[in-house]
Amino acid sequence: MSKYDFDLFVLGAGSGGVRAARIAAAYGARVGICEQSEVGGTCVIRGCVPKKLLSYAAHFADDLEDAAGYGWQIGPSSFSWERLIEYKDREINRLNGVYLRLLDNASVRLYPVHGKFVDSHHIQLGEDKVSAEKILIATGGHPWVPEIPGHEHSITSDEAFHLKSLPRRIIIVGGGYIACEFAGIFSGLGSEVIQVYRGDQIMRGFDHDVREALAQEMIARGIRIMLNTNVTELNRDSHGLLTAMMDDANSMHADTVMFATGRVPNVRDLGLRDAGVEARPGGTIPVDEYSRTNLEHIFAVGDVTGRVNLTPVALREGHAFADTEFGGNPRPVSHDFIPSAVFSNPQVGTVGYSEEDARLHFGELQIFRSEFTPMKHTLSGRKEKTMMKLLVQASTDRVVGLHMVGLDAAEIVQGFAVAIKSGLTKQQFDDTTGIHPTAAEELVTMRTPL
Ligand code: NDP
């Protein structure tokens, strides 16, 4: 009989934590997990899932407009933010229930409270204290907002999902995933959107053609993008109207200001020091390829490690950890060629290296690039282009980057990610027959490098 209450205790019931707990329990481990908020974590409760639902809602505005080009005459339409939020909440509650049942069916014991290390084998859970042989930290992260004067008047993505009404005019600060996604959502639903970004082009780190193409399309949709600009102060008047002061001495009014300026790990009040777990100055927990911290029996997965902050990555890390520690199948997680999508409008899908990074890693490149009007818009009349780009290492013919901005980019790039991850060559792309008529066939028919 083990001297511990649990073989594994997991801090945080988000994507990575729940996956690890379930898989370890299926291998026969006695598993406990704690969660101070709703089970499901950022992705399910206040991230990817509700965001995608809102994004679908915003796209209906396009569909209603585009239908006219196909002979449809649509009568007066109206949109209710309140109803959208109510239906979205219903779905999120359903998913929360699914996650609770998953844990229950796996016989994982849930403690719905904040957990904190007492020492390296003991966790305080409210009044309870439990011991565990191995411990997994999967506490995720939360939005970070710069502490400018008046920042308390702003919201983050957490609150954006629960606004009482649709903003008439919203200022979104940031140029990354969340800022671009919410700019598309709010503008599609009818808000006037001003996106303020400190750098010289949005989506830093993405391929330059992606950044340009996305910015152009967003601007064409009426989103005002202010580059090289910082919000330095916020003031709220007695009617609730906000004034944002900019570092160029201009100011702007809006009823909502949202910061999407990055996320930081949830490590406050975790007792990491009492356990002896090392963290970086920003709070992320360094781990090895098996997600092991500086202590032999304490592990960490997901956003709290600051590796690649994406749900599918946390799921893979959690699964690999459980296989390694409880399933007798040691396996590290590869963080190479991870595809991702930005659910902006239009979407971005990407896998592999940007042109800039590919040059550094792979030397000489062959670059294939195509920009075209998607077939749907020949009749809809929408002036939206699709951009696709392939980067090929000249010396090996391997495709090392694939980028797309346009309709269905996320769905298309997921399929191609298998080919890129598997190291396929441009010749193998060329040998693949296209499906006609699709946009994706362009990726196997581009023949002339730039
Ligand atoms: P990002 O890191 O993507 O973007 C943060 C943005 O805020 C950047 O444009 C950054 O500018 C800017 N910024 C940072 N600090 C300041 C500051 N002090 N003043 C002004 N601007 C600032 O973070 P997000 O919050 O958008 O998202 C967090 C992470 O969540 C993402 O990186 C991604 O991993 C994940 N995510 C993934 C999604 C998906 O897969 N679809 C969707 C949403 C989130 P700069 O570029 O100059 O540093």
Coordinates of C-alpha atoms and ligand atoms in Angstrom, one line a residue:
M1 CA 0.0 0.0 0.0
S2 CA 1.4 3.4 -1.0
K3 CA 2.1 5.8 1.8
Y4 CA 0.4 8.6 -0.2
D5 CA -3.3 9.4 -0.6
F6 CA -2.9 9.6 -4.4
D7 CA -0.5 8.3 -7.0
L8 CA -1.0 11.5 -8.9
F9 CA -2.4 14.9 -7.9
V10 CA -3.2 17.4 -10.7
L11 CA -3.4 21.2 -10.0
G12 CA -5.8 22.6 -12.6
A13 CA -8.6 21.0 -14.5
G14 CA -8.1 22.5 -17.9
S15 CA -7.2 20.8 -21.2
G16 CA -3.8 19.4 -20.1
G17 CA -4.7 18.6 -16.5
V18 CA -7.9 16.7 -17.3
R19 CA -6.3 14.7 -20.1
A20 CA -3.3 13.7 -17.9
A21 CA -5.7 12.8 -15.0
R22 CA -7.9 10.7 -17.1
I23 CA -5.2 8.8 -18.9
A24 CA -3.2 8.2 -15.7
A25 CA -6.4 6.9 -14.0
A26 CA -7.1 4.6 -17.0
Y27 CA -3.7 3.1 -16.3
G28 CA -4.8 2.3 -12.8
A29 CA -3.4 5.3 -10.9
R30 CA -5.3 6.8 -8.0
V31 CA -5.8 10.4 -9.2
G32 CA -7.0 13.6 -7.6
I33 CA -7.4 16.9 -9.2
C34 CA -8.3 20.4 -8.0
E35 CA -9.9 23.4 -9.8
Q36 CA -11.0 26.7 -8.3
S37 CA -13.0 27.7 -11.3
E38 CA -15.1 25.7 -13.8
V39 CA -13.7 22.4 -14.9
G40 CA -12.6 22.6 -18.6
G41 CA -10.1 25.4 -18.3
T42 CA -9.4 28.4 -20.5
C43 CA -10.1 26.8 -23.8
V44 CA -13.5 25.4 -23.0
I45 CA -14.8 28.0 -20.6
R46 CA -13.3 31.4 -21.7
G47 CA -11.1 30.7 -24.7
C48 CA -11.1 28.7 -27.9
V49 CA -14.6 27.3 -27.7
P50 CA -16.7 30.4 -26.9
K51 CA -14.5 32.4 -29.2
K52 CA -15.2 30.1 -32.1
L53 CA -18.9 30.3 -31.4
L54 CA -18.8 34.1 -31.4
S55 CA -16.7 34.0 -34.6
Y56 CA -19.4 31.8 -36.3
A57 CA -22.0 34.4 -35.2
A58 CA -19.9 37.2 -36.8
H59 CA -19.6 35.3 -40.1
F60 CA -23.3 35.2 -40.5
A61 CA -23.1 38.9 -41.3
D62 CA -21.0 38.0 -44.3
D63 CA -23.3 35.2 -45.3
L64 CA -26.3 37.4 -45.3
E65 CA -24.6 39.9 -47.5
D66 CA -23.0 37.4 -49.8
A67 CA -26.3 35.6 -50.4
A68 CA -27.6 38.5 -52.5
G69 CA -25.1 37.6 -55.2
Y70 CA -26.6 34.1 -55.4
G71 CA -30.1 35.3 -56.0
W72 CA -31.3 35.3 -52.4
Q73 CA -33.3 38.3 -51.2
I74 CA -33.0 38.4 -47.5
G75 CA -35.6 40.4 -45.5
P76 CA -34.6 42.8 -42.7
S77 CA -32.4 40.9 -40.2
S78 CA -31.4 41.8 -36.7
F79 CA -28.9 40.5 -34.2
S80 CA -29.2 40.0 -30.5
W81 CA -26.0 40.0 -28.5
E82 CA -27.9 39.0 -25.4
R83 CA -29.4 35.9 -27.1
L84 CA -26.0 34.9 -28.5
I85 CA -24.4 35.1 -25.1
E86 CA -27.3 33.1 -23.5
Y87 CA -27.0 30.4 -26.1
K88 CA -23.2 30.4 -25.9
D89 CA -23.4 30.0 -22.1
R90 CA -25.8 27.1 -22.5
E91 CA -23.2 25.3 -24.7
I92 CA -20.3 26.1 -22.3
N93 CA -22.3 24.8 -19.4
R94 CA -23.0 21.6 -21.3
L95 CA -19.3 21.2 -22.1
N96 CA -18.5 21.8 -18.4
G97 CA -20.8 19.0 -17.6
V98 CA -19.1 16.7 -20.1
Y99 CA -15.8 17.4 -18.5
L100 CA -17.1 16.7 -15.0
R101 CA -18.5 13.4 -16.2
L102 CA -15.2 12.5 -17.9
L103 CA -13.5 12.9 -14.6
D104 CA -16.2 11.1 -12.7
N105 CA -16.3 8.2 -15.1
A106 CA -12.5 7.9 -14.9
S107 CA -12.8 7.8 -11.0
V108 CA -10.7 10.9 -10.7
R109 CA -11.5 12.7 -7.4
L110 CA -12.3 16.3 -8.0
Y111 CA -11.7 19.0 -5.3
P112 CA -13.4 22.2 -6.5
V113 CA -11.0 24.5 -4.6
H114 CA -7.7 26.3 -5.0
G115 CA -4.8 23.9 -4.4
K116 CA -1.5 25.0 -2.9
F117 CA 1.8 23.1 -2.2
V118 CA 2.5 22.7 1.5
D119 CA 5.7 20.8 0.6
S120 CA 6.8 18.8 -2.3
H121 CA 4.4 15.9 -1.6
H122 CA 1.5 17.7 0.1
I123 CA -1.3 19.9 -1.3
Q124 CA -3.6 22.1 0.8
L125 CA -7.1 22.1 -0.5
G126 CA -9.2 24.4 1.6
E127 CA -9.6 22.5 4.9
D128 CA -8.2 19.3 3.4
K129 CA -4.6 18.3 3.0
V130 CA -3.7 15.5 0.7
S131 CA -0.4 13.7 -0.2
A132 CA 0.6 12.5 -3.6
E133 CA 3.5 10.5 -5.0
K134 CA 3.6 12.6 -8.2
I135 CA 2.2 16.0 -8.8
L136 CA 1.3 17.7 -12.1
I137 CA 1.0 21.5 -12.3
A138 CA -1.4 22.4 -15.1
T139 CA -2.7 25.7 -13.8
G140 CA -2.7 27.5 -17.2
G141 CA -2.6 31.3 -17.4
H142 CA -4.6 34.5 -17.4
P143 CA -4.7 37.7 -19.4
W144 CA -2.2 40.3 -18.6
V145 CA -2.9 44.1 -18.8
P146 CA -0.3 46.8 -18.6
E147 CA -0.8 48.9 -15.4
I148 CA -1.5 52.2 -17.1
P149 CA -3.5 54.8 -15.2
G150 CA -7.2 53.8 -15.6
H151 CA -6.5 50.2 -16.7
E152 CA -9.2 49.1 -14.3
H153 CA -11.8 50.5 -16.7
S154 CA -10.7 48.1 -19.4
I155 CA -11.7 44.5 -20.0
T156 CA -9.9 41.4 -21.3
S157 CA -11.1 38.4 -23.3
D158 CA -12.4 37.0 -20.0
E159 CA -15.0 39.7 -19.6
A160 CA -15.6 40.1 -23.4
F161 CA -17.6 36.8 -23.3
H162 CA -20.0 38.2 -20.7
L163 CA -20.6 41.8 -21.8
K164 CA -24.1 43.0 -21.1
S165 CA -24.4 44.5 -24.5
L166 CA -22.5 44.7 -27.8
P167 CA -20.1 47.6 -27.7
R168 CA -21.0 50.4 -30.1
R169 CA -17.3 51.4 -30.4
I170 CA -14.5 49.2 -29.0
I171 CA -10.8 49.9 -28.8
I172 CA -8.8 46.7 -28.8
V173 CA -5.2 46.9 -27.7
G174 CA -2.7 44.4 -29.1
G175 CA -1.8 42.8 -32.4
G176 CA -1.7 39.1 -31.6
Y177 CA -4.1 36.2 -31.7
I178 CA -6.7 37.4 -29.3
A179 CA -6.8 41.0 -30.5
C180 CA -7.2 40.1 -34.2
E181 CA -9.8 37.4 -33.4
F182 CA -11.9 39.8 -31.3
A183 CA -11.5 42.6 -33.8
G184 CA -13.2 40.3 -36.4
I185 CA -15.9 39.2 -34.0
F186 CA -16.9 42.7 -32.8
S187 CA -16.7 44.2 -36.3
G188 CA -18.7 41.3 -37.8
L189 CA -21.4 41.8 -35.2
G190 CA -21.7 45.5 -35.9
S191 CA -19.3 47.3 -33.5
E192 CA -17.0 50.0 -34.7
V193 CA -13.5 48.6 -34.0
I194 CA -10.3 50.4 -33.5
Q195 CA -7.2 48.1 -33.0
V196 CA -4.2 49.8 -31.4
Y197 CA -0.9 48.0 -31.8
R198 CA 2.5 49.2 -30.6
G199 CA 4.5 47.6 -33.5
D200 CA 4.7 48.4 -37.2
Q201 CA 2.5 45.5 -38.3
I202 CA 0.0 43.2 -36.5
M203 CA 0.8 39.4 -35.8
R204 CA 4.4 39.7 -35.0
G205 CA 6.2 36.4 -35.5
F206 CA 4.0 35.4 -38.4
D207 CA 5.2 35.4 -42.0
H208 CA 5.3 38.9 -43.4
D209 CA 2.9 38.1 -46.3
V210 CA 0.4 36.8 -43.8
R211 CA 0.7 39.9 -41.7
E212 CA 0.2 42.2 -44.7
A213 CA -2.6 40.2 -46.2
L214 CA -4.5 39.9 -42.9
A215 CA -4.1 43.6 -42.1
Q216 CA -5.3 44.6 -45.5
E217 CA -8.4 42.5 -45.3
M218 CA -9.2 43.7 -41.8
I219 CA -8.9 47.3 -42.9
A220 CA -11.1 46.5 -45.9
R221 CA -13.8 45.3 -43.5
G222 CA -13.7 48.6 -41.7
I223 CA -11.5 47.9 -38.8
R224 CA -9.2 50.8 -38.1
I225 CA -5.7 49.6 -37.3
M226 CA -3.5 52.1 -35.5
L227 CA 0.1 51.0 -35.7
N228 CA 3.1 52.2 -33.7
T229 CA 0.7 53.4 -31.1
N230 CA 0.3 52.8 -27.3
V231 CA -2.6 53.5 -25.1
T232 CA -1.1 55.4 -22.1
E233 CA -4.2 56.3 -20.0
L234 CA -7.9 55.6 -19.7
N235 CA -10.5 57.9 -18.2
R236 CA -14.2 57.1 -17.7
D237 CA -16.7 60.0 -17.5
S238 CA -20.0 60.1 -15.5
H239 CA -21.9 58.6 -18.5
G240 CA -19.5 55.6 -18.7
L241 CA -17.8 56.8 -21.9
L242 CA -14.1 56.0 -22.0
T243 CA -11.4 58.2 -23.3
A244 CA -8.1 56.5 -24.3
M245 CA -5.1 58.7 -24.4
M246 CA -2.4 57.7 -26.9
D247 CA 1.3 58.2 -26.8
D248 CA 1.1 60.3 -29.9
A249 CA -0.9 62.9 -27.8
N250 CA -4.2 61.9 -29.6
S251 CA -7.2 60.6 -27.7
M252 CA -10.1 58.5 -28.7
H253 CA -13.5 57.7 -27.2
A254 CA -15.1 54.3 -26.9
D255 CA -17.6 52.6 -24.7
T256 CA -15.3 49.6 -24.3
V257 CA -11.5 49.2 -24.2
M258 CA -10.2 45.6 -24.4
F259 CA -6.6 44.7 -23.7
A260 CA -5.3 41.6 -25.5
T261 CA -1.7 42.1 -24.6
G262 CA -0.6 38.6 -23.7
R263 CA -1.1 36.1 -21.0
V264 CA 0.9 35.2 -17.9
P265 CA 1.1 31.8 -16.0
N266 CA -1.1 31.1 -13.0
V267 CA 1.5 30.6 -10.3
R268 CA 0.4 33.0 -7.7
D269 CA -0.3 31.4 -4.3
L270 CA 0.7 28.0 -5.5
G271 CA 3.4 27.5 -2.9
L272 CA 6.0 26.7 -5.5
R273 CA 8.7 27.9 -3.2
D274 CA 7.5 25.7 -0.4
A275 CA 7.7 22.7 -2.7
G276 CA 11.1 23.7 -4.1
V277 CA 9.8 24.0 -7.7
E278 CA 11.9 26.5 -9.7
A279 CA 10.1 29.1 -11.9
R280 CA 11.4 31.7 -14.3
P281 CA 11.2 35.4 -13.4
G282 CA 7.9 35.8 -15.4
G283 CA 6.5 32.8 -13.5
T284 CA 6.6 30.1 -16.2
I285 CA 7.9 26.7 -15.0
P286 CA 10.9 25.3 -16.9
V287 CA 10.5 21.6 -17.7
D288 CA 12.4 18.9 -19.7
E289 CA 11.1 17.1 -22.7
Y290 CA 9.1 14.8 -20.4
S291 CA 7.5 17.8 -18.7
R292 CA 9.6 17.2 -15.5
T293 CA 10.4 20.2 -13.4
N294 CA 13.6 20.6 -11.4
L295 CA 12.1 18.0 -9.0
E296 CA 12.0 14.3 -10.0
H297 CA 8.3 13.8 -9.0
I298 CA 6.8 17.1 -10.0
F299 CA 5.7 17.9 -13.5
A300 CA 4.1 20.7 -15.4
V301 CA 2.2 20.9 -18.7
G302 CA 0.4 23.5 -20.8
D303 CA 0.5 27.3 -20.6
V304 CA 2.1 27.4 -17.2
T305 CA 5.3 26.1 -18.8
G306 CA 5.3 28.8 -21.5
R307 CA 6.3 26.4 -24.2
V308 CA 3.7 26.7 -26.9
N309 CA 0.5 28.1 -25.5
L310 CA -2.1 26.2 -27.5
T311 CA -4.7 23.7 -26.2
P312 CA -3.8 20.8 -28.5
V313 CA -0.2 21.2 -27.3
A314 CA -1.3 21.0 -23.6
L315 CA -3.4 17.9 -24.4
R316 CA -0.4 16.2 -26.0
E317 CA 1.9 17.1 -23.2
G318 CA -0.6 15.9 -20.6
H319 CA -1.2 12.6 -22.5
A320 CA 2.5 12.0 -23.0
F321 CA 3.2 12.7 -19.3
A322 CA 0.6 10.1 -18.3
D323 CA 1.8 7.5 -20.8
T324 CA 5.4 8.1 -19.6
E325 CA 4.8 8.0 -15.9
F326 CA 1.9 5.6 -15.6
G327 CA 1.6 3.7 -18.8
G328 CA 5.2 2.3 -19.1
N329 CA 5.5 4.1 -22.5
P330 CA 8.1 7.0 -22.1
R331 CA 7.6 9.5 -24.9
P332 CA 8.6 13.1 -25.2
V333 CA 6.4 15.6 -27.0
S334 CA 7.7 17.2 -30.2
H335 CA 7.1 20.9 -30.4
D336 CA 8.2 21.1 -34.1
F337 CA 5.9 22.1 -36.9
I338 CA 2.9 22.8 -34.7
P339 CA 0.1 24.1 -36.9
S340 CA -2.1 26.9 -35.6
A341 CA -4.9 29.1 -36.8
V342 CA -6.1 32.6 -36.0
F343 CA -9.9 32.8 -36.1
S344 CA -9.8 36.3 -37.4
N345 CA -11.9 37.3 -40.3
P346 CA -10.6 36.1 -42.7
Q347 CA -8.9 33.3 -41.0
V348 CA -5.1 32.6 -40.9
G349 CA -3.8 29.0 -41.0
T350 CA -0.1 28.3 -40.6
V351 CA 2.3 25.5 -40.1
G352 CA 6.1 25.5 -40.1
Y353 CA 8.4 28.5 -40.5
S354 CA 7.8 32.1 -41.6
E355 CA 9.9 33.2 -44.6
E356 CA 12.1 35.2 -42.2
D357 CA 12.8 32.2 -39.8
A358 CA 13.0 29.7 -42.6
R359 CA 15.9 31.6 -44.2
L360 CA 17.8 31.5 -40.9
H361 CA 17.1 27.7 -40.4
F362 CA 17.2 26.3 -43.9
G363 CA 19.3 28.6 -46.0
E364 CA 18.2 29.2 -49.6
L365 CA 14.5 28.9 -50.2
Q366 CA 12.1 28.5 -53.1
I367 CA 9.0 30.5 -52.4
F368 CA 5.6 29.9 -54.0
R369 CA 2.9 32.4 -53.5
S370 CA -0.6 32.8 -54.8
E371 CA -3.3 35.4 -54.3
F372 CA -6.7 34.9 -55.8
T373 CA -10.4 35.7 -55.4
P374 CA -12.0 32.6 -53.9
M375 CA -14.8 31.2 -56.2
K376 CA -17.5 32.0 -53.6
H377 CA -16.8 35.7 -54.0
T378 CA -17.0 35.7 -57.8
L379 CA -20.8 35.9 -57.4
S380 CA -21.0 37.4 -53.9
G381 CA -19.0 40.3 -55.1
R382 CA -17.0 40.5 -51.9
K383 CA -13.6 42.0 -52.6
E384 CA -11.7 39.5 -50.4
K385 CA -8.6 37.7 -51.6
T386 CA -7.1 34.4 -50.4
M387 CA -3.4 34.3 -50.0
M388 CA -1.4 31.0 -49.9
K389 CA 2.3 30.6 -49.6
L390 CA 4.7 27.6 -49.6
L391 CA 8.3 27.8 -48.5
V392 CA 10.6 25.1 -49.7
Q393 CA 14.2 24.4 -48.7
A394 CA 16.1 24.6 -52.0
S395 CA 18.7 22.0 -51.0
T396 CA 16.3 19.2 -50.0
D397 CA 13.0 20.2 -51.7
R398 CA 11.3 19.8 -48.3
V399 CA 8.3 22.1 -47.6
V400 CA 9.1 23.9 -44.4
G401 CA 6.4 26.5 -44.2
L402 CA 2.8 26.7 -45.4
H403 CA 0.7 29.8 -44.8
M404 CA -2.8 30.8 -45.7
V405 CA -5.1 33.8 -45.2
G406 CA -8.6 33.3 -46.4
L407 CA -11.8 31.3 -46.3
D408 CA -11.5 28.0 -44.4
A409 CA -7.8 28.5 -43.7
A410 CA -7.9 26.6 -40.4
E411 CA -9.6 23.6 -41.9
I412 CA -7.3 23.5 -44.9
V413 CA -4.1 23.9 -43.0
Q414 CA -4.9 21.2 -40.5
G415 CA -4.9 18.6 -43.4
F416 CA -1.7 19.9 -44.9
A417 CA 0.0 20.0 -41.5
V418 CA 0.3 16.2 -41.7
A419 CA 2.3 16.5 -44.9
I420 CA 4.6 19.3 -43.5
K421 CA 5.2 17.5 -40.2
S422 CA 6.0 14.3 -42.1
G423 CA 8.7 16.2 -44.0
L424 CA 7.2 15.9 -47.5
T425 CA 8.8 17.5 -50.5
K426 CA 7.5 20.0 -53.0
Q427 CA 7.7 17.2 -55.6
Q428 CA 5.3 15.1 -53.4
F429 CA 2.9 18.0 -53.2
D430 CA 3.1 18.3 -57.0
D431 CA 2.5 14.6 -57.4
T432 CA -0.8 15.0 -55.5
T433 CA -3.9 15.5 -57.5
G434 CA -6.0 18.5 -56.6
I435 CA -9.7 18.5 -55.8
H436 CA -11.5 20.7 -58.2
P437 CA -12.9 23.3 -57.7
T438 CA -11.4 24.1 -54.2
A439 CA -9.1 26.7 -52.9
A440 CA -6.9 24.0 -51.3
E441 CA -6.0 22.6 -54.7
E442 CA -3.8 25.7 -55.2
L443 CA -1.4 24.2 -52.7
V444 CA -0.7 21.3 -54.9
T445 CA -0.7 23.2 -58.2
M446 CA 1.7 26.1 -57.6
R447 CA 4.6 25.5 -60.0
T448 CA 6.5 28.7 -60.5
P449 CA 8.6 30.0 -57.6
L450 CA 8.9 33.7 -57.1
Ligands
NDP1 P1 -0.1 37.4 -28.1 O1 1.2 37.1 -27.5 O2 -0.5 36.6 -29.3 O3 -0.2 38.9 -28.4 C1 0.0 39.9 -27.5 C2 -0.1 41.2 -28.1 O4 0.0 42.3 -27.2 C3 1.1 41.4 -29.1 O5 0.7 42.1 -30.2 C4 2.1 42.3 -28.2 O6 2.9 43.1 -29.0 C5 1.1 43.1 -27.5 N1 1.6 43.6 -26.2 C6 2.3 43.0 -25.3 N2 2.7 43.8 -24.2 C7 2.2 45.0 -24.5 C8 2.2 46.3 -23.9 N3 2.8 46.4 -22.7 N4 1.7 47.3 -24.5 C9 1.0 47.1 -25.7 N5 1.0 46.0 -26.4 C10 1.5 44.9 -25.8 O7 -1.1 37.2 -26.9 P2 -2.7 37.0 -26.9 O8 -3.1 37.6 -25.6 O9 -3.3 37.5 -28.1 O10 -2.8 35.4 -26.8 C11 -2.1 34.7 -25.8 C12 -1.7 33.4 -26.4 O11 -2.9 32.5 -26.4 C13 -1.2 33.4 -27.8 O12 0.1 33.7 -28.0 C14 -1.6 32.0 -28.3 O13 -0.5 31.2 -28.0 C15 -2.8 31.7 -27.5 N6 -4.0 31.8 -28.3 C16 -4.2 31.0 -29.4 C17 -5.3 31.1 -30.2 C18 -5.5 30.3 -31.3 O14 -4.8 29.3 -31.5 N7 -6.4 30.6 -32.3 C19 -6.4 32.1 -29.9 C20 -6.1 32.9 -28.7 C21 -4.9 32.8 -28.0 P3 4.3 42.6 -29.6 O15 3.9 41.7 -30.8 O16 5.0 43.9 -30.0 O17 5.0 41.9 -28.5

